[in-house]
Amino acid sequence: MTLNAAEKLGTLLQPYDVILLNGDLGAGKTTFTQGLARGLAIKRPIKSPTFTLIREYQTGRLPLYHMDMYRLENAAANDLDLSDYFAQPAVIVIEWSQFISEQLPTQYLQIELQYLGLTQRQLVAQAVGARFQELLAQWQTALN
Ligand SMILES: Nc1ncnc2c1ncn2[C@@H]1O[C@H](COP(=O)(O)OP(=O)(O)O)[C@@H](O)[C@H]1O
Ligand SMILES: [Mg+2]
């Protein structure tokens, strides 16, 4: 279900879209990104970028930059410059985006994932900015 919902969102994504995924370890952020990638027609398997910080996928409908800021130390967060990524006509997905809160763009779709049970996750989405309010509305329509 999470994968299906994520895949539907993936089909609606446009260049410069930014998706923030927050929630505890194991909440399903990377799994959600796998569904999104499916919706972007990316065939390569999506692996967690926990150790690499950023993984890049160029073979889908749009480029995907998948980031995981979990291992960033506070100091490194200030050194890391993500502006080149945000400037590209790609889709950007960020796990643990709270660790780079000062660098985030002003508009995004934020999805909070919560573990409910072995096969159950709760998703709470919040859209900031007109583009993402539109995207959220389209996603809700697609899910009904
Ligand atoms: N919607 C879901 N239903 C069932 N299992 C899930 C779901 N989402 C994630 N999982 C499982 O939970 C574990 C952790 O998921 P993961 O996506 O790596 O979490 P995170 O990236 O938030 O740390 C994995 O074993 C994954 O298969
Ligand atoms: Mg993860």
JSON list of C-alpha atoms and ligand atoms in Angstrom, two decimals:
[
{"chain": "A", "resi": 1, "resn": "MET", "atom": "CA", "xyz": [0.00, 0.00, 0.00]},
{"chain": "A", "resi": 2, "resn": "THR", "atom": "CA", "xyz": [2.79, 2.43, 0.89]},
{"chain": "A", "resi": 3, "resn": "LEU", "atom": "CA", "xyz": [4.61, 1.38, -2.27]},
{"chain": "A", "resi": 4, "resn": "ASN", "atom": "CA", "xyz": [1.48, 1.85, -4.38]},
{"chain": "A", "resi": 5, "resn": "ALA", "atom": "CA", "xyz": [0.82, 5.28, -2.89]},
{"chain": "A", "resi": 6, "resn": "ALA", "atom": "CA", "xyz": [4.42, 6.27, -3.46]},
{"chain": "A", "resi": 7, "resn": "GLU", "atom": "CA", "xyz": [4.36, 4.97, -7.04]},
{"chain": "A", "resi": 8, "resn": "LYS", "atom": "CA", "xyz": [1.28, 7.09, -7.78]},
{"chain": "A", "resi": 9, "resn": "LEU", "atom": "CA", "xyz": [3.03, 10.15, -6.42]},
{"chain": "A", "resi": 10, "resn": "GLY", "atom": "CA", "xyz": [6.04, 9.27, -8.58]},
{"chain": "A", "resi": 11, "resn": "THR", "atom": "CA", "xyz": [3.94, 9.41, -11.74]},
{"chain": "A", "resi": 12, "resn": "LEU", "atom": "CA", "xyz": [2.85, 12.97, -10.86]},
{"chain": "A", "resi": 13, "resn": "LEU", "atom": "CA", "xyz": [6.30, 14.41, -10.22]},
{"chain": "A", "resi": 14, "resn": "GLN", "atom": "CA", "xyz": [7.78, 17.22, -12.30]},
{"chain": "A", "resi": 15, "resn": "PRO", "atom": "CA", "xyz": [11.24, 18.75, -12.64]},
{"chain": "A", "resi": 16, "resn": "TYR", "atom": "CA", "xyz": [12.41, 20.66, -9.53]},
{"chain": "A", "resi": 17, "resn": "ASP", "atom": "CA", "xyz": [10.00, 18.83, -7.22]},
{"chain": "A", "resi": 18, "resn": "VAL", "atom": "CA", "xyz": [11.34, 18.33, -3.70]},
{"chain": "A", "resi": 19, "resn": "ILE", "atom": "CA", "xyz": [9.97, 15.60, -1.41]},
{"chain": "A", "resi": 20, "resn": "LEU", "atom": "CA", "xyz": [11.02, 15.53, 2.24]},
{"chain": "A", "resi": 21, "resn": "LEU", "atom": "CA", "xyz": [10.66, 12.21, 4.05]},
{"chain": "A", "resi": 22, "resn": "ASN", "atom": "CA", "xyz": [10.77, 12.30, 7.83]},
{"chain": "A", "resi": 23, "resn": "GLY", "atom": "CA", "xyz": [10.17, 9.63, 10.44]},
{"chain": "A", "resi": 24, "resn": "ASP", "atom": "CA", "xyz": [12.16, 7.29, 12.67]},
{"chain": "A", "resi": 25, "resn": "LEU", "atom": "CA", "xyz": [14.60, 4.62, 11.49]},
{"chain": "A", "resi": 26, "resn": "GLY", "atom": "CA", "xyz": [12.52, 1.85, 9.94]},
{"chain": "A", "resi": 27, "resn": "ALA", "atom": "CA", "xyz": [9.51, 4.09, 9.32]},
{"chain": "A", "resi": 28, "resn": "GLY", "atom": "CA", "xyz": [9.73, 3.32, 5.60]},
{"chain": "A", "resi": 29, "resn": "LYS", "atom": "CA", "xyz": [11.41, 6.35, 4.04]},
{"chain": "A", "resi": 30, "resn": "THR", "atom": "CA", "xyz": [13.68, 4.36, 1.74]},
{"chain": "A", "resi": 31, "resn": "THR", "atom": "CA", "xyz": [10.86, 1.98, 0.87]},
{"chain": "A", "resi": 32, "resn": "PHE", "atom": "CA", "xyz": [8.68, 4.96, -0.03]},
{"chain": "A", "resi": 33, "resn": "THR", "atom": "CA", "xyz": [11.47, 6.22, -2.30]},
{"chain": "A", "resi": 34, "resn": "GLN", "atom": "CA", "xyz": [11.51, 2.81, -4.04]},
{"chain": "A", "resi": 35, "resn": "GLY", "atom": "CA", "xyz": [7.84, 3.29, -4.86]},
{"chain": "A", "resi": 36, "resn": "LEU", "atom": "CA", "xyz": [8.45, 6.83, -6.09]},
{"chain": "A", "resi": 37, "resn": "ALA", "atom": "CA", "xyz": [11.24, 5.54, -8.33]},
{"chain": "A", "resi": 38, "resn": "ARG", "atom": "CA", "xyz": [8.86, 3.00, -9.81]},
{"chain": "A", "resi": 39, "resn": "GLY", "atom": "CA", "xyz": [6.47, 5.86, -10.63]},
{"chain": "A", "resi": 40, "resn": "LEU", "atom": "CA", "xyz": [9.37, 7.62, -12.35]},
{"chain": "A", "resi": 41, "resn": "ALA", "atom": "CA", "xyz": [10.03, 4.46, -14.41]},
{"chain": "A", "resi": 42, "resn": "ILE", "atom": "CA", "xyz": [13.46, 3.95, -12.82]},
{"chain": "A", "resi": 43, "resn": "LYS", "atom": "CA", "xyz": [14.35, 0.29, -13.21]},
{"chain": "A", "resi": 44, "resn": "ARG", "atom": "CA", "xyz": [17.56, 0.25, -11.16]},
{"chain": "A", "resi": 45, "resn": "PRO", "atom": "CA", "xyz": [17.09, -0.89, -7.55]},
{"chain": "A", "resi": 46, "resn": "ILE", "atom": "CA", "xyz": [17.00, 1.97, -5.04]},
{"chain": "A", "resi": 47, "resn": "LYS", "atom": "CA", "xyz": [19.49, 1.42, -2.24]},
{"chain": "A", "resi": 48, "resn": "SER", "atom": "CA", "xyz": [19.62, 3.40, 0.96]},
{"chain": "A", "resi": 49, "resn": "PRO", "atom": "CA", "xyz": [22.02, 6.35, 0.65]},
{"chain": "A", "resi": 50, "resn": "THR", "atom": "CA", "xyz": [22.72, 6.30, 4.38]},
{"chain": "A", "resi": 51, "resn": "PHE", "atom": "CA", "xyz": [26.47, 5.90, 3.87]},
{"chain": "A", "resi": 52, "resn": "THR", "atom": "CA", "xyz": [26.86, 7.78, 0.60]},
{"chain": "A", "resi": 53, "resn": "LEU", "atom": "CA", "xyz": [24.52, 10.69, 1.53]},
{"chain": "A", "resi": 54, "resn": "ILE", "atom": "CA", "xyz": [23.36, 11.03, -2.09]},
{"chain": "A", "resi": 55, "resn": "ARG", "atom": "CA", "xyz": [22.51, 8.52, -4.81]},
{"chain": "A", "resi": 56, "resn": "GLU", "atom": "CA", "xyz": [21.74, 9.56, -8.35]},
{"chain": "A", "resi": 57, "resn": "TYR", "atom": "CA", "xyz": [19.42, 7.81, -10.84]},
{"chain": "A", "resi": 58, "resn": "GLN", "atom": "CA", "xyz": [19.49, 9.06, -14.42]},
{"chain": "A", "resi": 59, "resn": "THR", "atom": "CA", "xyz": [17.57, 6.36, -16.26]},
{"chain": "A", "resi": 60, "resn": "GLY", "atom": "CA", "xyz": [13.95, 7.26, -15.48]},
{"chain": "A", "resi": 61, "resn": "ARG", "atom": "CA", "xyz": [11.42, 9.78, -16.74]},
{"chain": "A", "resi": 62, "resn": "LEU", "atom": "CA", "xyz": [13.27, 12.42, -14.69]},
{"chain": "A", "resi": 63, "resn": "PRO", "atom": "CA", "xyz": [16.61, 12.31, -12.87]},
{"chain": "A", "resi": 64, "resn": "LEU", "atom": "CA", "xyz": [16.24, 11.39, -9.20]},
{"chain": "A", "resi": 65, "resn": "TYR", "atom": "CA", "xyz": [18.58, 12.51, -6.44]},
{"chain": "A", "resi": 66, "resn": "HIS", "atom": "CA", "xyz": [17.96, 10.47, -3.32]},
{"chain": "A", "resi": 67, "resn": "MET", "atom": "CA", "xyz": [19.57, 11.92, -0.20]},
{"chain": "A", "resi": 68, "resn": "ASP", "atom": "CA", "xyz": [19.80, 10.67, 3.36]},
{"chain": "A", "resi": 69, "resn": "MET", "atom": "CA", "xyz": [21.13, 13.19, 5.89]},
{"chain": "A", "resi": 70, "resn": "TYR", "atom": "CA", "xyz": [21.03, 10.86, 8.89]},
{"chain": "A", "resi": 71, "resn": "ARG", "atom": "CA", "xyz": [24.79, 10.49, 9.22]},
{"chain": "A", "resi": 72, "resn": "LEU", "atom": "CA", "xyz": [25.57, 14.17, 8.79]},
{"chain": "A", "resi": 73, "resn": "GLU", "atom": "CA", "xyz": [27.22, 15.74, 11.77]},
{"chain": "A", "resi": 74, "resn": "ASN", "atom": "CA", "xyz": [26.10, 19.26, 12.55]},
{"chain": "A", "resi": 75, "resn": "ALA", "atom": "CA", "xyz": [29.35, 20.75, 11.29]},
{"chain": "A", "resi": 76, "resn": "ALA", "atom": "CA", "xyz": [29.21, 18.80, 8.03]},
{"chain": "A", "resi": 77, "resn": "ALA", "atom": "CA", "xyz": [25.65, 19.97, 7.47]},
{"chain": "A", "resi": 78, "resn": "ASN", "atom": "CA", "xyz": [26.95, 23.53, 7.28]},
{"chain": "A", "resi": 79, "resn": "ASP", "atom": "CA", "xyz": [29.71, 22.56, 4.83]},
{"chain": "A", "resi": 80, "resn": "LEU", "atom": "CA", "xyz": [27.50, 20.60, 2.49]},
{"chain": "A", "resi": 81, "resn": "ASP", "atom": "CA", "xyz": [26.22, 22.77, -0.36]},
{"chain": "A", "resi": 82, "resn": "LEU", "atom": "CA", "xyz": [23.11, 21.31, -1.95]},
{"chain": "A", "resi": 83, "resn": "SER", "atom": "CA", "xyz": [22.18, 24.32, -4.07]},
{"chain": "A", "resi": 84, "resn": "ASP", "atom": "CA", "xyz": [23.54, 22.73, -7.28]},
{"chain": "A", "resi": 85, "resn": "TYR", "atom": "CA", "xyz": [21.11, 19.86, -6.81]},
{"chain": "A", "resi": 86, "resn": "PHE", "atom": "CA", "xyz": [18.10, 22.08, -6.22]},
{"chain": "A", "resi": 87, "resn": "ALA", "atom": "CA", "xyz": [18.99, 24.05, -9.37]},
{"chain": "A", "resi": 88, "resn": "GLN", "atom": "CA", "xyz": [18.62, 20.98, -11.60]},
{"chain": "A", "resi": 89, "resn": "PRO", "atom": "CA", "xyz": [15.45, 19.88, -13.42]},
{"chain": "A", "resi": 90, "resn": "ALA", "atom": "CA", "xyz": [15.32, 16.71, -11.35]},
{"chain": "A", "resi": 91, "resn": "VAL", "atom": "CA", "xyz": [13.30, 15.21, -8.53]},
{"chain": "A", "resi": 92, "resn": "ILE", "atom": "CA", "xyz": [14.92, 15.46, -5.10]},
{"chain": "A", "resi": 93, "resn": "VAL", "atom": "CA", "xyz": [13.97, 13.16, -2.23]},
{"chain": "A", "resi": 94, "resn": "ILE", "atom": "CA", "xyz": [15.52, 13.84, 1.18]},
{"chain": "A", "resi": 95, "resn": "GLU", "atom": "CA", "xyz": [15.39, 11.48, 4.15]},
{"chain": "A", "resi": 96, "resn": "TRP", "atom": "CA", "xyz": [16.07, 13.13, 7.52]},
{"chain": "A", "resi": 97, "resn": "SER", "atom": "CA", "xyz": [15.71, 16.58, 5.99]},
{"chain": "A", "resi": 98, "resn": "GLN", "atom": "CA", "xyz": [15.50, 18.13, 9.46]},
{"chain": "A", "resi": 99, "resn": "PHE", "atom": "CA", "xyz": [19.29, 17.84, 9.61]},
{"chain": "A", "resi": 100, "resn": "ILE", "atom": "CA", "xyz": [19.66, 20.36, 6.77]},
{"chain": "A", "resi": 101, "resn": "SER", "atom": "CA", "xyz": [16.69, 22.55, 7.65]},
{"chain": "A", "resi": 102, "resn": "GLU", "atom": "CA", "xyz": [18.62, 25.76, 6.90]},
{"chain": "A", "resi": 103, "resn": "GLN", "atom": "CA", "xyz": [19.38, 24.68, 3.33]},
{"chain": "A", "resi": 104, "resn": "LEU", "atom": "CA", "xyz": [15.92, 23.52, 2.34]},
{"chain": "A", "resi": 105, "resn": "PRO", "atom": "CA", "xyz": [14.07, 25.26, -0.49]},
{"chain": "A", "resi": 106, "resn": "THR", "atom": "CA", "xyz": [11.06, 27.35, 0.49]},
{"chain": "A", "resi": 107, "resn": "GLN", "atom": "CA", "xyz": [8.56, 25.03, -1.24]},
{"chain": "A", "resi": 108, "resn": "TYR", "atom": "CA", "xyz": [8.27, 21.28, -0.87]},
{"chain": "A", "resi": 109, "resn": "LEU", "atom": "CA", "xyz": [6.04, 18.33, -0.09]},
{"chain": "A", "resi": 110, "resn": "GLN", "atom": "CA", "xyz": [6.83, 16.89, 3.31]},
{"chain": "A", "resi": 111, "resn": "ILE", "atom": "CA", "xyz": [5.74, 13.38, 4.23]},
{"chain": "A", "resi": 112, "resn": "GLU", "atom": "CA", "xyz": [5.97, 12.14, 7.78]},
{"chain": "A", "resi": 113, "resn": "LEU", "atom": "CA", "xyz": [6.04, 8.33, 8.00]},
{"chain": "A", "resi": 114, "resn": "GLN", "atom": "CA", "xyz": [5.23, 6.43, 11.14]},
{"chain": "A", "resi": 115, "resn": "TYR", "atom": "CA", "xyz": [5.54, 2.76, 11.96]},
{"chain": "A", "resi": 116, "resn": "LEU", "atom": "CA", "xyz": [2.16, 1.34, 13.03]},
{"chain": "A", "resi": 117, "resn": "GLY", "atom": "CA", "xyz": [2.85, -2.41, 12.76]},
{"chain": "A", "resi": 118, "resn": "LEU", "atom": "CA", "xyz": [4.89, -4.89, 10.73]},
{"chain": "A", "resi": 119, "resn": "THR", "atom": "CA", "xyz": [3.00, -4.23, 7.52]},
{"chain": "A", "resi": 120, "resn": "GLN", "atom": "CA", "xyz": [1.42, -0.90, 8.39]},
{"chain": "A", "resi": 121, "resn": "ARG", "atom": "CA", "xyz": [2.68, 2.64, 8.02]},
{"chain": "A", "resi": 122, "resn": "GLN", "atom": "CA", "xyz": [0.95, 5.97, 8.51]},
{"chain": "A", "resi": 123, "resn": "LEU", "atom": "CA", "xyz": [1.69, 8.78, 6.07]},
{"chain": "A", "resi": 124, "resn": "VAL", "atom": "CA", "xyz": [0.97, 12.42, 6.86]},
{"chain": "A", "resi": 125, "resn": "ALA", "atom": "CA", "xyz": [1.67, 14.84, 4.03]},
{"chain": "A", "resi": 126, "resn": "GLN", "atom": "CA", "xyz": [2.08, 18.59, 4.24]},
{"chain": "A", "resi": 127, "resn": "ALA", "atom": "CA", "xyz": [2.43, 20.78, 1.14]},
{"chain": "A", "resi": 128, "resn": "VAL", "atom": "CA", "xyz": [4.28, 24.09, 1.31]},
{"chain": "A", "resi": 129, "resn": "GLY", "atom": "CA", "xyz": [3.84, 26.35, -1.72]},
{"chain": "A", "resi": 130, "resn": "ALA", "atom": "CA", "xyz": [1.39, 26.42, -4.62]},
{"chain": "A", "resi": 131, "resn": "ARG", "atom": "CA", "xyz": [3.12, 23.74, -6.73]},
{"chain": "A", "resi": 132, "resn": "PHE", "atom": "CA", "xyz": [3.07, 21.27, -3.85]},
{"chain": "A", "resi": 133, "resn": "GLN", "atom": "CA", "xyz": [-0.50, 22.05, -2.84]},
{"chain": "A", "resi": 134, "resn": "GLU", "atom": "CA", "xyz": [-1.43, 21.18, -6.42]},
{"chain": "A", "resi": 135, "resn": "LEU", "atom": "CA", "xyz": [0.69, 18.02, -6.32]},
{"chain": "A", "resi": 136, "resn": "LEU", "atom": "CA", "xyz": [-0.85, 16.92, -3.02]},
{"chain": "A", "resi": 137, "resn": "ALA", "atom": "CA", "xyz": [-4.37, 17.46, -4.40]},
{"chain": "A", "resi": 138, "resn": "GLN", "atom": "CA", "xyz": [-3.51, 15.43, -7.52]},
{"chain": "A", "resi": 139, "resn": "TRP", "atom": "CA", "xyz": [-2.06, 12.67, -5.36]},
{"chain": "A", "resi": 140, "resn": "GLN", "atom": "CA", "xyz": [-5.16, 12.54, -3.16]},
{"chain": "A", "resi": 141, "resn": "THR", "atom": "CA", "xyz": [-7.33, 12.28, -6.28]},
{"chain": "A", "resi": 142, "resn": "ALA", "atom": "CA", "xyz": [-5.13, 9.46, -7.61]},
{"chain": "A", "resi": 143, "resn": "LEU", "atom": "CA", "xyz": [-5.44, 7.56, -4.34]},
{"chain": "A", "resi": 144, "resn": "ASN", "atom": "CA", "xyz": [-9.26, 7.66, -4.30]},
{"chain": "B", "resi": 1, "resn": "LIG", "atom": "N1", "xyz": [4.76, 0.03, 4.10]},
{"chain": "B", "resi": 1, "resn": "LIG", "atom": "C1", "xyz": [5.52, -0.98, 4.55]},
{"chain": "B", "resi": 1, "resn": "LIG", "atom": "N2", "xyz": [4.99, -2.19, 4.78]},
{"chain": "B", "resi": 1, "resn": "LIG", "atom": "C2", "xyz": [5.76, -3.19, 5.23]},
{"chain": "B", "resi": 1, "resn": "LIG", "atom": "N3", "xyz": [7.07, -3.10, 5.49]},
{"chain": "B", "resi": 1, "resn": "LIG", "atom": "C3", "xyz": [7.66, -1.92, 5.28]},
{"chain": "B", "resi": 1, "resn": "LIG", "atom": "C4", "xyz": [6.93, -0.79, 4.79]},
{"chain": "B", "resi": 1, "resn": "LIG", "atom": "N4", "xyz": [7.78, 0.26, 4.69]},
{"chain": "B", "resi": 1, "resn": "LIG", "atom": "C5", "xyz": [8.98, -0.20, 5.09]},
{"chain": "B", "resi": 1, "resn": "LIG", "atom": "N5", "xyz": [8.93, -1.51, 5.44]},
{"chain": "B", "resi": 1, "resn": "LIG", "atom": "C6", "xyz": [10.04, -2.32, 5.94]},
{"chain": "B", "resi": 1, "resn": "LIG", "atom": "O1", "xyz": [10.59, -1.68, 7.07]},
{"chain": "B", "resi": 1, "resn": "LIG", "atom": "C7", "xyz": [12.00, -1.78, 7.06]},
{"chain": "B", "resi": 1, "resn": "LIG", "atom": "C8", "xyz": [12.63, -0.42, 7.11]},
{"chain": "B", "resi": 1, "resn": "LIG", "atom": "O2", "xyz": [12.20, 0.32, 5.99]},
{"chain": "B", "resi": 1, "resn": "LIG", "atom": "P1", "xyz": [13.06, 1.50, 5.38]},
{"chain": "B", "resi": 1, "resn": "LIG", "atom": "O3", "xyz": [12.30, 1.96, 4.19]},
{"chain": "B", "resi": 1, "resn": "LIG", "atom": "O4", "xyz": [14.47, 1.13, 5.19]},
{"chain": "B", "resi": 1, "resn": "LIG", "atom": "O5", "xyz": [12.96, 2.60, 6.55]},
{"chain": "B", "resi": 1, "resn": "LIG", "atom": "P2", "xyz": [13.72, 3.99, 6.72]},
{"chain": "B", "resi": 1, "resn": "LIG", "atom": "O6", "xyz": [14.33, 4.36, 5.41]},
{"chain": "B", "resi": 1, "resn": "LIG", "atom": "O7", "xyz": [12.66, 4.94, 7.17]},
{"chain": "B", "resi": 1, "resn": "LIG", "atom": "O8", "xyz": [14.73, 3.77, 7.80]},
{"chain": "B", "resi": 1, "resn": "LIG", "atom": "C9", "xyz": [12.37, -2.54, 5.80]},
{"chain": "B", "resi": 1, "resn": "LIG", "atom": "O9", "xyz": [12.58, -3.88, 6.14]},
{"chain": "B", "resi": 1, "resn": "LIG", "atom": "C10", "xyz": [11.16, -2.41, 4.92]},
{"chain": "B", "resi": 1, "resn": "LIG", "atom": "O10", "xyz": [11.00, -3.52, 4.07]},
{"chain": "B", "resi": 2, "resn": "MG", "atom": "MG", "xyz": [16.26, 4.99, 4.93]}
]
